[in-house]
C-alpha cells in the first residue's frame, strides 16, 4: 500500500495511513518511507573517501554492492558525535545506494494522514531542506525525511 | 515460438544488411557497371528472405520481397543495377524492416524512370506495372516453382509426419489433430495454387480421410491409417517434384482408394475394427508397390523423433543479451569470491585447501576469459551501417563522399559497441557536413571531387582504437579561436597561448559549432560535446588532430570491456587504491636522493628523461610532507599524452577488479573513477589517472614525444610473429611446438599415468587425456622413463586434447625467423627454424597425433567404427543446422562451413580428412562450382565423394556441377534423401578404392 503525499493533508480520508521506518539523530525522531528503506545494519567497515566533503563518510561493501555512507549529523549541520552513531539505514534511490548514519533505530510507525502537518517554518533551515512535513504521533513529532531532497542536495553540494 | 520469430527476424535483418551492403557497393561503381558478385549477393539475399518469409508464413513480407526480387530480375541479364534504382531498393529495404517490426507501410512498386531504361527487351513494360498480386506472381513462376514453395511443402509434410507419429503413440490432443488437419489443408491449397493436380488429389484424399478424426472427441487413430497416411506423405513429396507423371498419377489414385475405407470410421468402433485388417493388408501391399517406401518412412520417423541429447555440430546459437549481462555480473562476483578465497588461503596451512583454491583460481580465470569472449562482437556491425549514412548524406548535401572501412573485424564488448554507435554517427555526420567540401571547392583546391572518410579500427595496448579520418578542409585555428572568443569560452590572451591541440579540442566544448550555417545535418552545436562525454563515460578517450586544408583525424580509444579490469593495488597511508593496468607503464623504486626539484615540483631522471612526480598523499590531501622514506616507490602512469610518476607508500599486488560505479554525486571528484571490492571484502577506490594528471599537472603539455603523423600513421600490419614452445627431447636439437595448438603445459606425477589398454592416459580435468611420447614418435631415445615428474604439453588437434610427453619444457620462443621446410627428416616435422643462435626443429603436432593414432588406411575394422567425417557447406543458417542435425543423427561426424572459402578453410584446418563433402551451389564469396574445382585440386580429396545440394536444378546446372567435379547432385527439396545418398556415396567410394 503506497500513498503519495501532496504536501497537504489528504482531506477527510482518515483511513489513509503511511508507514515510516523511524530513527533518531541527535535526540529527534525522523522517518523515511518504509518502501524506500532496503535494510538497517550496524555500521560496516568504511573506506574513507579523501578529499570528499565531510558528510560523505566513505564507501561500504554491502554484500558485494557498494554503498555511499552519508553522515546525517554532518548533512543536517548538527553537532558531531561519532560515538553515538550506532546504526545505519540503507536506502536505494534512483539506483544510488546510500547508507545513512543515525544514532538509533526506532520502530516502523504507521501514521494517519490526518495527523500530517507541513514543515513548520521554525525548524532550522539546514534540516528543513530535507523535510517533507511532520506527523503528530503519541511518541512525539515525527519529521519525515525526503530521500529525493537528500539526493538533490548531495548532487548540489558535491557539484 | 516467439524465440523462433525473433531468431527469424534477426536472420532476416542480417540478410537485409548484406543486401544493403552490396547495393551500396553498386552505388560506388559507375552507372550500369555490371558486377556478378554484387548482383548475386543482392539477389540471393532477397531470395533467401523471401524463402524464409514463406517458411514463417509471413505473407506480406514474402509478397514485398518478392516484388523487390521481381524488379531486380529485370536487370539480371546485365548483372547491374541502374543508379536510380539503388535508392528505390534501399527504400524497399526500409519497408522490409517496417514489415518486420509489424508497422504499417506503403510502398510504390512502380520503379522510378524504369521505362527510359534501354533494356532492349520486349518485356520492358511488364516490370513497370504497378504492384502485382500474389496470384499473378504465382502464375509467373509456375514454370519454375519457387524454392519457398518446396520449403513450405516439405515443412508442412514434416509437421504432418511428426503429428502422425505422435498420434500413433499417444493419441494426441485435439490441438494436435487440428494442426494436422490444417497442415494437410494448407498443403492442398498450395499445390492447387501451383497447379499440381496429382498432389492436390492426394492431399484432398488425405484431408477427407482425416475429416472424422478431427470431428471425433475421443478417438484412437489406428495404426493402419497412420501408416497409409505416412506413405501418402512420401508420395506427396514425389508428386510435388515430378509433375505430369503417369506413374505418380497411378500411385495417387491407388493411395486414394486405400484411404477410402478410413473416411467412414466415425460410424462405430466395430466397423473400425473390421476395417482395420484389410487396411493393414493393403498398406503392406502398397509398400511393396512403392519400393523403398518402407525404409523411407522409417527413416523419416527416426529423423523426427525429438532427440534433445543429440550432439550438435559446431554452430552458433543466439542468446539474449540480458542473459549475457547477468552472466557477466555473476562472473564479476565470482572473481571477487575467488579473490577472497585466495586471500584466505594465504593464512592457512591446510594443503588440501590450498590445492583446491589454486584449482578454483585457474578455473575462474579461464571461465572469466571465456565469458568475456561471449560478449565480444566485431565493430563492423556498427561501422558498416555508416555506408548507408554516408551515402544518404552525400545525397542530401550534394557532395561526393566515399567511406572506407578497415579493421571491421576488430572485436569489443557488445555494450561498448552500442555505446560508441551514437558518438561515431555524430563524428561521421560531422565529417560529411563540415569536413568534406563540395565538389566545386574540392576541384578548385586541387583535390579529387569525391571526398573520402576512412574509419580504421584496431587493437592497441589493451584498447580498441578507432580513427576517423577525412580528407576535407580540416580545422582552422583562426576560425576556431574567433568562434571561441565570440562565445566567451576563452579570452584573447588565453587564445594566443593555446596549442593547436588545445584549439582543436575546443570543438568538444558544449555549444560550439563552426558551421557557417545550421543545416539539418549538423551545426547546432550539440554533438561533438556529446561525443566526448559519451566516450568518456565508458572510460574512453577522444582525440583530434587536423591539418588545415587537408583533413581531420578523430581518434577514439575505447577499453575492450567494462566489467573486469586488471589493476595494480597500491597503498597510501591506511588506504588502498586500484590503478588500472592499462594506465600503468612501470614500477620503479628510487633512492630519496634521486629526487630533484624543478620549479618546486619533484622530478626524477629515468633513463635520460625527466619525469614529473606527483605525491599521492598530496592528491589525497592527507598531509604530504617532503620527508620521503629512504627508498621511494613510484608508479609510472600514462595519461593520454603525458607520462608521470606517482609516489605511493607501497605497491601491493595485482588483481582483477570488478569496476563499480560511484554514486552519481561522487563522480565530480576528478581523482577517482570508480570503486571495487577487494579480496578481503573491503572497498577500494579506483584512481582516475587522467583526472589526477589534469588536476595536478594542468592540461596536457605539448606532446613532444612523437609527432602526430607517426602517432596516427603507424603501420598496422606487422610481419607475422610466430610463437613456439621450446622443448627438449632425446635429441641434441631443441624442438619447437607451435603455441597455437598448445592448450596448457602440465607437470604430472609419472605414477599418475595409467594404462587404458596399451594406451597411456592420465585423468585430466574430468576426462581422460591420451599421452603421446614425442621421443617415440620421432624415433629418439627415451630417457623419460624413471622420472618422478613428467612434463606434458597439452595440445588440441581436431577438437581433441592430447598430452605430448617431452623431456623438458625449455622456453617460449617468439620469432619472425624463416621456417625452412625443405629439410624435414620425419613426416611429423614441419621444418627447421633458423634463429640467430641455433636451429630449432618445428614439430607438426597434427601429424604426430596421426602417427600415434592411425585412424585411416589401417587394416582393422576401425574404419567402420570411426564415424565418417562430412563437411557440409551451406550459407543459409537454418538449412545448415537442419541438415547437420540430420546427418549427426545418422551417426556422421559433421563439420559445417558457411561458404566455399570457409569450406576450404575447414579443409585446411582438418588437413583434408573428410570422407565426404556436401556443398550448396549458390553461396557468397565462393560458390559451389568454384569450390568443387578447388577441392579437386587437393590431392587428399581427389576422389572424395562431393554432393551438390542445391535448388538450382536446370540441366545446365547439373552439367556444370558434374564438370566442376561434383560426384552427384541432390535438390534441396529432397533433403530427406540426403542421408541415404551420403551412405550410397560412401559405400560406392569404398568399393572403388578397395
PDB file of N, CA and C in Angstrom, chain B residues 901-970:
ATOM      1  N   UNK B 901      34.771 -20.453 -49.357  1.00  0.00           N
ATOM      2  CA  UNK B 901      36.051 -20.054 -48.766  1.00  0.00           C
ATOM      3  C   UNK B 901      36.188 -20.658 -47.377  1.00  0.00           C
ATOM      4  N   UNK B 902      35.093 -20.543 -46.626  1.00  0.00           N
ATOM      5  CA  UNK B 902      35.098 -21.102 -45.283  1.00  0.00           C
ATOM      6  C   UNK B 902      35.319 -22.612 -45.366  1.00  0.00           C
ATOM      7  N   UNK B 903      34.694 -23.234 -46.372  1.00  0.00           N
ATOM      8  CA  UNK B 903      34.844 -24.664 -46.562  1.00  0.00           C
ATOM      9  C   UNK B 903      36.301 -25.045 -46.768  1.00  0.00           C
ATOM     10  N   UNK B 904      36.987 -24.274 -47.615  1.00  0.00           N
ATOM     11  CA  UNK B 904      38.404 -24.555 -47.868  1.00  0.00           C
ATOM     12  C   UNK B 904      39.220 -24.391 -46.598  1.00  0.00           C
ATOM     13  N   UNK B 905      38.776 -23.416 -45.794  1.00  0.00           N
ATOM     14  CA  UNK B 905      39.474 -23.164 -44.538  1.00  0.00           C
ATOM     15  C   UNK B 905      39.346 -24.388 -43.630  1.00  0.00           C
ATOM     16  N   UNK B 906      38.116 -24.893 -43.556  1.00  0.00           N
ATOM     17  CA  UNK B 906      37.887 -26.083 -42.719  1.00  0.00           C
ATOM     18  C   UNK B 906      38.739 -27.252 -43.214  1.00  0.00           C
ATOM     19  N   UNK B 907      38.796 -27.385 -44.539  1.00  0.00           N
ATOM     20  CA  UNK B 907      39.572 -28.480 -45.097  1.00  0.00           C
ATOM     21  C   UNK B 907      41.030 -28.325 -44.684  1.00  0.00           C
ATOM     22  N   UNK B 908      41.504 -27.079 -44.764  1.00  0.00           N
ATOM     23  CA  UNK B 908      42.894 -26.828 -44.392  1.00  0.00           C
ATOM     24  C   UNK B 908      43.113 -27.160 -42.921  1.00  0.00           C
ATOM     25  N   UNK B 909      42.145 -26.746 -42.081  1.00  0.00           N
ATOM     26  CA  UNK B 909      42.256 -26.989 -40.643  1.00  0.00           C
ATOM     27  C   UNK B 909      42.331 -28.478 -40.339  1.00  0.00           C
ATOM     28  N   UNK B 910      41.452 -29.214 -41.008  1.00  0.00           N
ATOM     29  CA  UNK B 910      41.358 -30.642 -40.698  1.00  0.00           C
ATOM     30  C   UNK B 910      42.293 -31.445 -41.576  1.00  0.00           C
ATOM     31  N   UNK B 911      43.189 -30.776 -42.232  1.00  0.00           N
ATOM     32  CA  UNK B 911      44.155 -31.447 -43.089  1.00  0.00           C
ATOM     33  C   UNK B 911      43.469 -32.335 -44.127  1.00  0.00           C
ATOM     34  N   UNK B 912      42.327 -31.895 -44.564  1.00  0.00           N
ATOM     35  CA  UNK B 912      41.651 -32.588 -45.657  1.00  0.00           C
ATOM     36  C   UNK B 912      41.071 -33.937 -45.311  1.00  0.00           C
ATOM     37  N   UNK B 913      40.935 -34.233 -44.008  1.00  0.00           N
ATOM     38  CA  UNK B 913      40.438 -35.544 -43.657  1.00  0.00           C
ATOM     39  C   UNK B 913      38.912 -35.560 -43.676  1.00  0.00           C
ATOM     40  N   UNK B 914      38.339 -35.595 -44.852  1.00  0.00           N
ATOM     41  CA  UNK B 914      36.892 -35.713 -44.934  1.00  0.00           C
ATOM     42  C   UNK B 914      36.551 -36.900 -45.809  1.00  0.00           C
ATOM     43  N   UNK B 915      35.517 -37.602 -45.379  1.00  0.00           N
ATOM     44  CA  UNK B 915      35.114 -38.756 -46.164  1.00  0.00           C
ATOM     45  C   UNK B 915      34.146 -38.356 -47.254  1.00  0.00           C
ATOM     46  N   UNK B 916      33.503 -37.218 -47.027  1.00  0.00           N
ATOM     47  CA  UNK B 916      32.508 -36.803 -47.996  1.00  0.00           C
ATOM     48  C   UNK B 916      32.244 -35.312 -47.802  1.00  0.00           C
ATOM     49  N   UNK B 917      31.917 -34.637 -48.907  1.00  0.00           N
ATOM     50  CA  UNK B 917      31.645 -33.210 -48.808  1.00  0.00           C
ATOM     51  C   UNK B 917      30.307 -32.919 -49.460  1.00  0.00           C
ATOM     52  N   UNK B 918      29.486 -32.141 -48.742  1.00  0.00           N
ATOM     53  CA  UNK B 918      28.210 -31.718 -49.303  1.00  0.00           C
ATOM     54  C   UNK B 918      28.281 -30.206 -49.449  1.00  0.00           C
ATOM     55  N   UNK B 919      27.946 -29.709 -50.602  1.00  0.00           N
ATOM     56  CA  UNK B 919      28.044 -28.263 -50.762  1.00  0.00           C
ATOM     57  C   UNK B 919      26.838 -27.698 -51.494  1.00  0.00           C
ATOM     58  N   UNK B 920      26.428 -26.538 -51.027  1.00  0.00           N
ATOM     59  CA  UNK B 920      25.420 -25.749 -51.712  1.00  0.00           C
ATOM     60  C   UNK B 920      26.080 -25.158 -52.967  1.00  0.00           C
ATOM     61  N   UNK B 921      25.277 -24.681 -53.906  1.00  0.00           N
ATOM     62  CA  UNK B 921      25.870 -24.043 -55.086  1.00  0.00           C
ATOM     63  C   UNK B 921      25.858 -22.521 -54.938  1.00  0.00           C
ATOM     64  N   UNK B 922      24.667 -21.982 -54.658  1.00  0.00           N
ATOM     65  CA  UNK B 922      24.524 -20.530 -54.519  1.00  0.00           C
ATOM     66  C   UNK B 922      25.076 -20.095 -53.178  1.00  0.00           C
ATOM     67  N   UNK B 923      26.253 -19.491 -53.151  1.00  0.00           N
ATOM     68  CA  UNK B 923      26.802 -19.045 -51.881  1.00  0.00           C
ATOM     69  C   UNK B 923      27.595 -17.769 -52.086  1.00  0.00           C
ATOM     70  N   UNK B 924      27.692 -16.948 -51.054  1.00  0.00           N
ATOM     71  CA  UNK B 924      28.509 -15.743 -51.201  1.00  0.00           C
ATOM     72  C   UNK B 924      30.001 -16.098 -51.287  1.00  0.00           C
ATOM     73  N   UNK B 925      30.775 -15.148 -51.676  1.00  0.00           N
ATOM     74  CA  UNK B 925      32.246 -15.240 -51.758  1.00  0.00           C
ATOM     75  C   UNK B 925      32.750 -16.296 -52.734  1.00  0.00           C
ATOM     76  N   UNK B 926      32.436 -17.566 -52.466  1.00  0.00           N
ATOM     77  CA  UNK B 926      32.863 -18.585 -53.422  1.00  0.00           C
ATOM     78  C   UNK B 926      31.713 -19.560 -53.585  1.00  0.00           C
ATOM     79  N   UNK B 927      31.238 -19.729 -54.816  1.00  0.00           N
ATOM     80  CA  UNK B 927      30.099 -20.610 -54.994  1.00  0.00           C
ATOM     81  C   UNK B 927      30.546 -22.062 -55.068  1.00  0.00           C
ATOM     82  N   UNK B 928      29.546 -22.942 -55.135  1.00  0.00           N
ATOM     83  CA  UNK B 928      29.802 -24.369 -55.060  1.00  0.00           C
ATOM     84  C   UNK B 928      30.645 -24.882 -56.216  1.00  0.00           C
ATOM     85  N   UNK B 929      30.417 -24.329 -57.415  1.00  0.00           N
ATOM     86  CA  UNK B 929      31.174 -24.785 -58.581  1.00  0.00           C
ATOM     87  C   UNK B 929      32.666 -24.528 -58.388  1.00  0.00           C
ATOM     88  N   UNK B 930      32.957 -23.277 -58.000  1.00  0.00           N
ATOM     89  CA  UNK B 930      34.369 -22.927 -57.820  1.00  0.00           C
ATOM     90  C   UNK B 930      34.984 -23.732 -56.694  1.00  0.00           C
ATOM     91  N   UNK B 931      34.161 -23.926 -55.658  1.00  0.00           N
ATOM     92  CA  UNK B 931      34.635 -24.676 -54.511  1.00  0.00           C
ATOM     93  C   UNK B 931      35.024 -26.096 -54.945  1.00  0.00           C
ATOM     94  N   UNK B 932      34.128 -26.715 -55.725  1.00  0.00           N
ATOM     95  CA  UNK B 932      34.365 -28.093 -56.151  1.00  0.00           C
ATOM     96  C   UNK B 932      35.665 -28.193 -56.948  1.00  0.00           C
ATOM     97  N   UNK B 933      35.863 -27.191 -57.831  1.00  0.00           N
ATOM     98  CA  UNK B 933      37.080 -27.211 -58.651  1.00  0.00           C
ATOM     99  C   UNK B 933      38.317 -27.157 -57.763  1.00  0.00           C
ATOM    100  N   UNK B 934      38.236 -26.303 -56.748  1.00  0.00           N
ATOM    101  CA  UNK B 934      39.361 -26.157 -55.825  1.00  0.00           C
ATOM    102  C   UNK B 934      39.604 -27.466 -55.077  1.00  0.00           C
ATOM    103  N   UNK B 935      38.500 -28.062 -54.607  1.00  0.00           N
ATOM    104  CA  UNK B 935      38.623 -29.284 -53.823  1.00  0.00           C
ATOM    105  C   UNK B 935      39.337 -30.363 -54.630  1.00  0.00           C
ATOM    106  N   UNK B 936      38.996 -30.430 -55.921  1.00  0.00           N
ATOM    107  CA  UNK B 936      39.576 -31.484 -56.746  1.00  0.00           C
ATOM    108  C   UNK B 936      41.073 -31.297 -56.970  1.00  0.00           C
ATOM    109  N   UNK B 937      41.556 -30.092 -56.648  1.00  0.00           N
ATOM    110  CA  UNK B 937      42.993 -29.886 -56.795  1.00  0.00           C
ATOM    111  C   UNK B 937      43.753 -30.354 -55.558  1.00  0.00           C
ATOM    112  N   UNK B 938      43.007 -30.649 -54.479  1.00  0.00           N
ATOM    113  CA  UNK B 938      43.672 -31.109 -53.260  1.00  0.00           C
ATOM    114  C   UNK B 938      43.848 -32.614 -53.360  1.00  0.00           C
ATOM    115  N   UNK B 939      45.072 -33.072 -53.230  1.00  0.00           N
ATOM    116  CA  UNK B 939      45.340 -34.474 -53.556  1.00  0.00           C
ATOM    117  C   UNK B 939      44.549 -35.423 -52.654  1.00  0.00           C
ATOM    118  N   UNK B 940      44.430 -35.065 -51.366  1.00  0.00           N
ATOM    119  CA  UNK B 940      43.755 -35.965 -50.438  1.00  0.00           C
ATOM    120  C   UNK B 940      42.262 -36.090 -50.766  1.00  0.00           C
ATOM    121  N   UNK B 941      41.751 -35.143 -51.527  1.00  0.00           N
ATOM    122  CA  UNK B 941      40.312 -35.123 -51.775  1.00  0.00           C
ATOM    123  C   UNK B 941      39.977 -35.408 -53.238  1.00  0.00           C
ATOM    124  N   UNK B 942      40.957 -35.927 -53.965  1.00  0.00           N
ATOM    125  CA  UNK B 942      40.760 -36.169 -55.404  1.00  0.00           C
ATOM    126  C   UNK B 942      39.528 -37.012 -55.678  1.00  0.00           C
ATOM    127  N   UNK B 943      39.350 -38.061 -54.836  1.00  0.00           N
ATOM    128  CA  UNK B 943      38.258 -38.979 -55.142  1.00  0.00           C
ATOM    129  C   UNK B 943      37.178 -38.982 -54.063  1.00  0.00           C
ATOM    130  N   UNK B 944      37.248 -38.019 -53.164  1.00  0.00           N
ATOM    131  CA  UNK B 944      36.233 -37.950 -52.125  1.00  0.00           C
ATOM    132  C   UNK B 944      34.872 -37.611 -52.752  1.00  0.00           C
ATOM    133  N   UNK B 945      33.830 -38.328 -52.337  1.00  0.00           N
ATOM    134  CA  UNK B 945      32.512 -38.001 -52.902  1.00  0.00           C
ATOM    135  C   UNK B 945      32.122 -36.558 -52.566  1.00  0.00           C
ATOM    136  N   UNK B 946      31.581 -35.908 -53.582  1.00  0.00           N
ATOM    137  CA  UNK B 946      31.247 -34.496 -53.436  1.00  0.00           C
ATOM    138  C   UNK B 946      29.798 -34.347 -53.888  1.00  0.00           C
ATOM    139  N   UNK B 947      28.913 -33.997 -52.959  1.00  0.00           N
ATOM    140  CA  UNK B 947      27.500 -33.919 -53.320  1.00  0.00           C
ATOM    141  C   UNK B 947      27.093 -32.454 -53.452  1.00  0.00           C
ATOM    142  N   UNK B 948      26.500 -32.118 -54.583  1.00  0.00           N
ATOM    143  CA  UNK B 948      25.944 -30.772 -54.720  1.00  0.00           C
ATOM    144  C   UNK B 948      24.535 -30.815 -54.167  1.00  0.00           C
ATOM    145  N   UNK B 949      24.253 -29.909 -53.250  1.00  0.00           N
ATOM    146  CA  UNK B 949      22.947 -29.905 -52.603  1.00  0.00           C
ATOM    147  C   UNK B 949      22.358 -28.529 -52.833  1.00  0.00           C
ATOM    148  N   UNK B 950      21.390 -28.434 -53.684  1.00  0.00           N
ATOM    149  CA  UNK B 950      21.056 -27.104 -54.180  1.00  0.00           C
ATOM    150  C   UNK B 950      19.627 -26.996 -54.689  1.00  0.00           C
ATOM    151  N   UNK B 951      19.218 -25.779 -54.917  1.00  0.00           N
ATOM    152  CA  UNK B 951      17.902 -25.570 -55.509  1.00  0.00           C
ATOM    153  C   UNK B 951      18.043 -25.342 -57.007  1.00  0.00           C
ATOM    154  N   UNK B 952      19.273 -25.135 -57.449  1.00  0.00           N
ATOM    155  CA  UNK B 952      19.475 -24.941 -58.884  1.00  0.00           C
ATOM    156  C   UNK B 952      19.347 -26.303 -59.544  1.00  0.00           C
ATOM    157  N   UNK B 953      18.381 -26.455 -60.395  1.00  0.00           N
ATOM    158  CA  UNK B 953      18.194 -27.806 -60.903  1.00  0.00           C
ATOM    159  C   UNK B 953      17.980 -27.866 -62.417  1.00  0.00           C
ATOM    160  N   UNK B 954      18.421 -26.854 -63.123  1.00  0.00           N
ATOM    161  CA  UNK B 954      18.302 -26.939 -64.577  1.00  0.00           C
ATOM    162  C   UNK B 954      19.363 -27.917 -65.079  1.00  0.00           C
ATOM    163  N   UNK B 955      19.094 -28.543 -66.221  1.00  0.00           N
ATOM    164  CA  UNK B 955      20.089 -29.489 -66.763  1.00  0.00           C
ATOM    165  C   UNK B 955      21.465 -28.839 -66.905  1.00  0.00           C
ATOM    166  N   UNK B 956      21.461 -27.547 -67.265  1.00  0.00           N
ATOM    167  CA  UNK B 956      22.741 -26.858 -67.422  1.00  0.00           C
ATOM    168  C   UNK B 956      23.494 -26.815 -66.100  1.00  0.00           C
ATOM    169  N   UNK B 957      22.749 -26.552 -65.032  1.00  0.00           N
ATOM    170  CA  UNK B 957      23.375 -26.509 -63.713  1.00  0.00           C
ATOM    171  C   UNK B 957      23.953 -27.866 -63.346  1.00  0.00           C
ATOM    172  N   UNK B 958      23.144 -28.896 -63.623  1.00  0.00           N
ATOM    173  CA  UNK B 958      23.588 -30.245 -63.292  1.00  0.00           C
ATOM    174  C   UNK B 958      24.877 -30.554 -64.034  1.00  0.00           C
ATOM    175  N   UNK B 959      24.900 -30.158 -65.324  1.00  0.00           N
ATOM    176  CA  UNK B 959      26.092 -30.420 -66.120  1.00  0.00           C
ATOM    177  C   UNK B 959      27.295 -29.670 -65.558  1.00  0.00           C
ATOM    178  N   UNK B 960      27.029 -28.398 -65.224  1.00  0.00           N
ATOM    179  CA  UNK B 960      28.134 -27.587 -64.692  1.00  0.00           C
ATOM    180  C   UNK B 960      28.679 -28.185 -63.400  1.00  0.00           C
ATOM    181  N   UNK B 961      27.747 -28.716 -62.593  1.00  0.00           N
ATOM    182  CA  UNK B 961      28.177 -29.327 -61.335  1.00  0.00           C
ATOM    183  C   UNK B 961      29.077 -30.516 -61.620  1.00  0.00           C
ATOM    184  N   UNK B 962      28.649 -31.336 -62.571  1.00  0.00           N
ATOM    185  CA  UNK B 962      29.456 -32.516 -62.934  1.00  0.00           C
ATOM    186  C   UNK B 962      30.831 -32.067 -63.410  1.00  0.00           C
ATOM    187  N   UNK B 963      30.814 -31.033 -64.265  1.00  0.00           N
ATOM    188  CA  UNK B 963      32.069 -30.540 -64.815  1.00  0.00           C
ATOM    189  C   UNK B 963      32.983 -29.996 -63.733  1.00  0.00           C
ATOM    190  N   UNK B 964      32.377 -29.403 -62.721  1.00  0.00           N
ATOM    191  CA  UNK B 964      33.199 -28.791 -61.675  1.00  0.00           C
ATOM    192  C   UNK B 964      33.804 -29.841 -60.768  1.00  0.00           C
ATOM    193  N   UNK B 965      33.291 -31.055 -60.837  1.00  0.00           N
ATOM    194  CA  UNK B 965      33.892 -32.104 -60.021  1.00  0.00           C
ATOM    195  C   UNK B 965      32.956 -32.715 -59.002  1.00  0.00           C
ATOM    196  N   UNK B 966      31.691 -32.303 -59.017  1.00  0.00           N
ATOM    197  CA  UNK B 966      30.754 -32.925 -58.081  1.00  0.00           C
ATOM    198  C   UNK B 966      30.487 -34.368 -58.502  1.00  0.00           C
ATOM    199  N   UNK B 967      30.367 -35.237 -57.510  1.00  0.00           N
ATOM    200  CA  UNK B 967      30.106 -36.639 -57.802  1.00  0.00           C
ATOM    201  C   UNK B 967      28.640 -36.820 -58.182  1.00  0.00           C
ATOM    202  N   UNK B 968      27.795 -36.171 -57.384  1.00  0.00           N
ATOM    203  CA  UNK B 968      26.370 -36.312 -57.653  1.00  0.00           C
ATOM    204  C   UNK B 968      25.638 -35.061 -57.220  1.00  0.00           C
ATOM    205  N   UNK B 969      24.334 -35.106 -57.379  1.00  0.00           N
ATOM    206  CA  UNK B 969      23.564 -33.895 -57.344  1.00  0.00           C
ATOM    207  C   UNK B 969      22.258 -34.178 -56.620  1.00  0.00           C
ATOM    208  N   UNK B 970      21.887 -33.324 -55.676  1.00  0.00           N
ATOM    209  CA  UNK B 970      20.603 -33.536 -54.997  1.00  0.00           C
ATOM    210  C   UNK B 970      19.900 -32.207 -54.814  1.00  0.00           C
TER     211      UNK B 970
END
